[in-house]
Tab-separated table of C-alpha atoms in Angstrom:
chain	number	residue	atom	x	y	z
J	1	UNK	CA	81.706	108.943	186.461
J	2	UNK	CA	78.891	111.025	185.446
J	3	UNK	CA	78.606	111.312	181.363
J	4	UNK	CA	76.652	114.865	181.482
J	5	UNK	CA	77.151	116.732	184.731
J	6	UNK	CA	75.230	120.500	185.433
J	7	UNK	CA	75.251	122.553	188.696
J	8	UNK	CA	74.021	123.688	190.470
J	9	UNK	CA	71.288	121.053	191.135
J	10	UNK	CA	69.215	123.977	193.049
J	11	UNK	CA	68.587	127.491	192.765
J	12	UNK	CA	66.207	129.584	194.784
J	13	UNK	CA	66.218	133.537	194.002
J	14	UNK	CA	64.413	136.061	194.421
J	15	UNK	CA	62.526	137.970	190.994
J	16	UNK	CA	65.022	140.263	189.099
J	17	UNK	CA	68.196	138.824	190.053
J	18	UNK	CA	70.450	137.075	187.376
J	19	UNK	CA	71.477	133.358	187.872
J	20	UNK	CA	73.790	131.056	185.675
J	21	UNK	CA	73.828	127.036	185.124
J	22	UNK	CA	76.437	124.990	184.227
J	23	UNK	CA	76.789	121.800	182.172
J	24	UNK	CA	79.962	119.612	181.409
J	25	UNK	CA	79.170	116.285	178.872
J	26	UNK	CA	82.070	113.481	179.089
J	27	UNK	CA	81.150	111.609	176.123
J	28	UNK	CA	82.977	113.421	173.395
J	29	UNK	CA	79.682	114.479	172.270
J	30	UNK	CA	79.754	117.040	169.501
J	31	UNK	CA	75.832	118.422	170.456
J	32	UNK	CA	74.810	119.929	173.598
J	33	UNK	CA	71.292	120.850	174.469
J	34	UNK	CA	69.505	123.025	176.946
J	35	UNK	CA	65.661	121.872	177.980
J	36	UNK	CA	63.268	123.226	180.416
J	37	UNK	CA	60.742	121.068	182.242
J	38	UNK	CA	57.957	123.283	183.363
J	39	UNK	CA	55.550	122.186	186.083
J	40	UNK	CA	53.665	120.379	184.045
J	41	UNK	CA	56.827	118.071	183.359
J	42	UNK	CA	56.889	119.200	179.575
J	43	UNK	CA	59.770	119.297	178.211
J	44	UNK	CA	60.820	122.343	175.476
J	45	UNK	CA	64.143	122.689	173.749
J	46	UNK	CA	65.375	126.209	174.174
J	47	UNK	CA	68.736	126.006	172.556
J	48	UNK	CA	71.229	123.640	170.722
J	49	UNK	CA	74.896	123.862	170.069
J	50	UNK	CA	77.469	122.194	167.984
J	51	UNK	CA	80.835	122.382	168.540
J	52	UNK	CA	80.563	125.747	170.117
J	53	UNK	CA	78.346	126.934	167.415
J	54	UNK	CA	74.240	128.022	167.870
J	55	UNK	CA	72.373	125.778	165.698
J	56	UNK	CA	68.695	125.546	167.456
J	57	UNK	CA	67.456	128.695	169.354
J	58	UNK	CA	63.408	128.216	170.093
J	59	UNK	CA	61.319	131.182	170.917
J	60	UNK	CA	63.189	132.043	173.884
J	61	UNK	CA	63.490	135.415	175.671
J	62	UNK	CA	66.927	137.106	175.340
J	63	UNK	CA	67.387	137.117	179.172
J	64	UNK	CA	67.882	133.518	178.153
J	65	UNK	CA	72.011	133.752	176.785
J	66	UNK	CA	73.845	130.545	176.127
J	67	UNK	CA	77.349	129.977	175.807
J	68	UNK	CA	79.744	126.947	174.654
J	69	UNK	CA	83.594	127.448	175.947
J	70	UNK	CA	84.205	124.295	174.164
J	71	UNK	CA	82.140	121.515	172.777
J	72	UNK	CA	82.076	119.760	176.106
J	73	UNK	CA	80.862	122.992	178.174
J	74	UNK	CA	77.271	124.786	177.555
J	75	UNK	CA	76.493	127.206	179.891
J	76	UNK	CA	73.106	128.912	180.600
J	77	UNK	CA	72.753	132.712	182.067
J	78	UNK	CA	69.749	133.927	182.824
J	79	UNK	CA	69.131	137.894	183.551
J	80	UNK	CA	66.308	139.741	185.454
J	81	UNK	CA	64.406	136.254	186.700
J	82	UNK	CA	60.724	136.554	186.469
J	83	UNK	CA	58.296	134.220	188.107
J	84	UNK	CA	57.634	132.176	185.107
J	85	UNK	CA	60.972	131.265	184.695
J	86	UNK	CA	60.828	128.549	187.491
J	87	UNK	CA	61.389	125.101	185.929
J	88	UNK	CA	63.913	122.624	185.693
J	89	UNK	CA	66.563	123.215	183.206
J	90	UNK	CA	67.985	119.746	181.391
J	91	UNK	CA	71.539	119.345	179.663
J	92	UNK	CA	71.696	117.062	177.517
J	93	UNK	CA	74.266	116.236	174.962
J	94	UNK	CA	74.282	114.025	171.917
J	95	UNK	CA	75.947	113.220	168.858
J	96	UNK	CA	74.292	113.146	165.650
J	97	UNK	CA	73.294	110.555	162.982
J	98	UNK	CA	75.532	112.481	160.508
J	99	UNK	CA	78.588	112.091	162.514
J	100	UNK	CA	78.122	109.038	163.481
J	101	UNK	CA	76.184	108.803	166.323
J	102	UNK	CA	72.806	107.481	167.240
J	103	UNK	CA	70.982	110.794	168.423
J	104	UNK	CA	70.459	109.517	171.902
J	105	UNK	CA	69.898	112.477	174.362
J	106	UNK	CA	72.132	112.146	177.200
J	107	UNK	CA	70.445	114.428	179.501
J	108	UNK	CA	71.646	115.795	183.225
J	109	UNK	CA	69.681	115.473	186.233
J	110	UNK	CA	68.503	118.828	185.846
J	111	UNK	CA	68.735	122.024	187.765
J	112	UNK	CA	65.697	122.959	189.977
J	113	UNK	CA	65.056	126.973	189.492
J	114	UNK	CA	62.933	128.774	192.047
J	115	UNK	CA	62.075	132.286	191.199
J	116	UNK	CA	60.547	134.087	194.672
G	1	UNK	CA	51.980	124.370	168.031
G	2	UNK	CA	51.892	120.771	169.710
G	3	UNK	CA	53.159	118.139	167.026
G	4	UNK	CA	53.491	115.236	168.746
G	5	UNK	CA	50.213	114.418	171.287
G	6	UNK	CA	50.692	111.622	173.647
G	7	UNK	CA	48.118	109.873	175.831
G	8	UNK	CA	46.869	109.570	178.155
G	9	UNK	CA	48.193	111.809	180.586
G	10	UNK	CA	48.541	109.143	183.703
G	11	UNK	CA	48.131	105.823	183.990
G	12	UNK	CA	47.458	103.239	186.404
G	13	UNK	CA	48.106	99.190	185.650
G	14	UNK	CA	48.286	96.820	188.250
G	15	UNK	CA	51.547	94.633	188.617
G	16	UNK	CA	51.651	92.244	185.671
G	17	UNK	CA	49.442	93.984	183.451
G	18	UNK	CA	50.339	95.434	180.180
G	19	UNK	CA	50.819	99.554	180.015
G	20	UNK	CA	50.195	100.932	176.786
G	21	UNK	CA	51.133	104.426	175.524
G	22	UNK	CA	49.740	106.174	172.519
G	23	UNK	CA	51.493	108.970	170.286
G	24	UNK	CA	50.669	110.622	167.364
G	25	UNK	CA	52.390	113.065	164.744
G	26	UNK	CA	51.634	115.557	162.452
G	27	UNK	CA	54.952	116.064	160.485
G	28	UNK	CA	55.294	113.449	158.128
G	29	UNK	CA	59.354	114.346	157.502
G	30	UNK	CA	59.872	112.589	161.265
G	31	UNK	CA	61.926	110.076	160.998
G	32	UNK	CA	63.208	109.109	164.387
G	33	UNK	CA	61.218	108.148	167.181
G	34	UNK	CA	62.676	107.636	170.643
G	35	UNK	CA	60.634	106.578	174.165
G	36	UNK	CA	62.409	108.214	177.456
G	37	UNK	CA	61.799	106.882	180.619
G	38	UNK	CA	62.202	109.561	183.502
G	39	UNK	CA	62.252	108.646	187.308
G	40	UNK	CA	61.439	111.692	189.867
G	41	UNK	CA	64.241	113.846	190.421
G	42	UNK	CA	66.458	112.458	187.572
G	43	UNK	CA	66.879	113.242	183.485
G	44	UNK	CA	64.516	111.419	181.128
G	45	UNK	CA	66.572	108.540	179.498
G	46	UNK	CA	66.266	106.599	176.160
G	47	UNK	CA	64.459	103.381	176.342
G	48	UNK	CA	63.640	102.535	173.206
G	49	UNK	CA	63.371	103.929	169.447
G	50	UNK	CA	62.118	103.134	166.192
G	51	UNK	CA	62.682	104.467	162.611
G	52	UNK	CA	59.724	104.286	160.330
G	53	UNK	CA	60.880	101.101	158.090
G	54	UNK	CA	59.712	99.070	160.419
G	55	UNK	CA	56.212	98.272	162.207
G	56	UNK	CA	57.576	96.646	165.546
G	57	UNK	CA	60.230	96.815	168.190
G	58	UNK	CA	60.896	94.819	170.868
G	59	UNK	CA	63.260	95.030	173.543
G	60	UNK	CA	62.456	93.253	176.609
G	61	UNK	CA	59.314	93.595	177.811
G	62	UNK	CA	59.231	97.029	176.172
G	63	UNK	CA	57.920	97.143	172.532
G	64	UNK	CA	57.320	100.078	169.973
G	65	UNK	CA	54.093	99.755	167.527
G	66	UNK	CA	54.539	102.024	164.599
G	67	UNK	CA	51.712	102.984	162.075
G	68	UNK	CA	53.108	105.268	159.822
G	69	UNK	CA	49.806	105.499	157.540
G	70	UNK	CA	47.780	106.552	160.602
G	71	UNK	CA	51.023	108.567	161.864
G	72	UNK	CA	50.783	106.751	165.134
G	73	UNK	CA	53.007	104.936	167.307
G	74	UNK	CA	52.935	103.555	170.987
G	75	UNK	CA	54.773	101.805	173.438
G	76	UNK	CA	53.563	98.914	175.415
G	77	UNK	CA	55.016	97.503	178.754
G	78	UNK	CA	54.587	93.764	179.184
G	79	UNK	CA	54.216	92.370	182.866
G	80	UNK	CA	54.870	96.114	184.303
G	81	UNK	CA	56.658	96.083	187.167
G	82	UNK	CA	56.221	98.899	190.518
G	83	UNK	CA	59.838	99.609	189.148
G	84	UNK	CA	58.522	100.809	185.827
G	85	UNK	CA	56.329	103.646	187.626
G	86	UNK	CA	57.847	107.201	186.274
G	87	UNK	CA	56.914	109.486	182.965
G	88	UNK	CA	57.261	108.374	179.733
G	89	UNK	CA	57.729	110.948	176.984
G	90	UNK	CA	57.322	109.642	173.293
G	91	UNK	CA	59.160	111.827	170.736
G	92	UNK	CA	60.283	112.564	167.301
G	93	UNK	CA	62.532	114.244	164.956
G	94	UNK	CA	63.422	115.037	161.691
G	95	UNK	CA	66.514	114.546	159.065
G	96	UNK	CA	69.117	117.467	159.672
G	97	UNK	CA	68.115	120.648	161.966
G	98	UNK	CA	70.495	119.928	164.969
G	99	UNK	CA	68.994	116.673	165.817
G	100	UNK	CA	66.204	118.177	167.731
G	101	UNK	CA	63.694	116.204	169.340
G	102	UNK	CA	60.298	117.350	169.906
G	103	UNK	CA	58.840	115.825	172.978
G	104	UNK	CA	55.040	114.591	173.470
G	105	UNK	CA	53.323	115.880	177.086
G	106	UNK	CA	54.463	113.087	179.177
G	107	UNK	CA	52.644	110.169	180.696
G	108	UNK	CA	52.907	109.320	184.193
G	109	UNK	CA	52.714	105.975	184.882
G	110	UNK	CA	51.566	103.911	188.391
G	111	UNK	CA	52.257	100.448	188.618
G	112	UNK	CA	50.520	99.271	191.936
G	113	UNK	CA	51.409	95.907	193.449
């Protein structure tokens, strides 16, 4: 039973086009995350939520639009792909030392994007 | 702005030898400092973490060093195993602002038989 689950695990598209990402978490976590893994294998927060509500956007362009349904969904969209945007995009989901939680990032196995 | 700088960048130990991993910070209101372990084609997982009030964790063969005057820490793999061979990312974060963890460059490690 997986505890953070995204899909699709691949996407290969051409430049321009628009692509979305999925993410479910399972472990009544109140904080989901979205990370991108560049080439390089760094990894860079791009946006937080908690229950359903932004709380961390990074320097991120506004192609980038997130959206929480409900505090176990985070979705990613992603408008006119460019080259650069090829990565691997994380889930991960978490729930905070405030509410009780020990801030362990659950992450997802990632979704591969290929931008042609 | 890179505020936590890990090294080295890859690493090779043979079987049985101890791996060591350094980090340092610059933001002295990090509090929280977490190891994940990530294997190729899979999410980075916790391994280990340490909060500053203490100089030393051990779990296994895995252990944290923490130096918060010289706003270091690193993590060191007793008797590493071909099975330990992935990326290790050291990271930190601060009280408050969404739990967000700022992740050092990654260290890929070898562990040859």
């Amino acid at each position: 039973d997986t505890a953070v689950s995204q899909t699709p695990k691949y996407l290969v598209t051409q430049m321009g086009n628009d692509k979305s990402i999925k993410c479910e978490q399972n472990l009544g976590h109140d904080t989901m995350y979205w990370y991108k893994q560049d080439s390089k294998k760094f990894l860079k927060i791009m946006f937080s939520y908690n229950n359903k509500e932004l709380i961390i956007n990074e320097t991120v362009p506004n192609r980038f639009s997130p959206k929480s349904p409900d505090k176990a969904h985070l979705n990613l969209h992603i408008n006119s792909l460019e080259l650069g945007d090829s990565a691997v995009y994380f889930c991960a989901s978490s729930q905070e030392f405030l509410a009780g939680g020990t801030g362990e990032l659950f992450f997802g196995e990632g979704s591969r994007l290929t931008v042609l | 702005q890179q505020q936590v700088k890990q090294s080295p960048q890859s690493l090779i130990v043979q079987k049985g030898g101890i791996s060591i991993i350094n980090c340092a910070y610059e933001n002295t209101a990090f509090d929280y400092f977490p190891w994940y372990q990530q294997f190729p084609g899979k999410g980075p997982a916790l391994l280990i973490a340490i909060r500053p009030d203490v100089s030393e964790k051990k779990e296994g063969r895995f252990t944290i060093s923490f130096n918060k005057s010289a706003k270091q820490f690193s993590l060191h793999i007793m008797d590493s195993q071909p099975g330990d061979s992935a990326t290790y990312f050291c990271a930190a974060s601060s009280p408050g602002g969404g739990n967000k963890l700022t992740f050092g460059t990654g260290t890929q490690l070898k562990v040859e038989l």
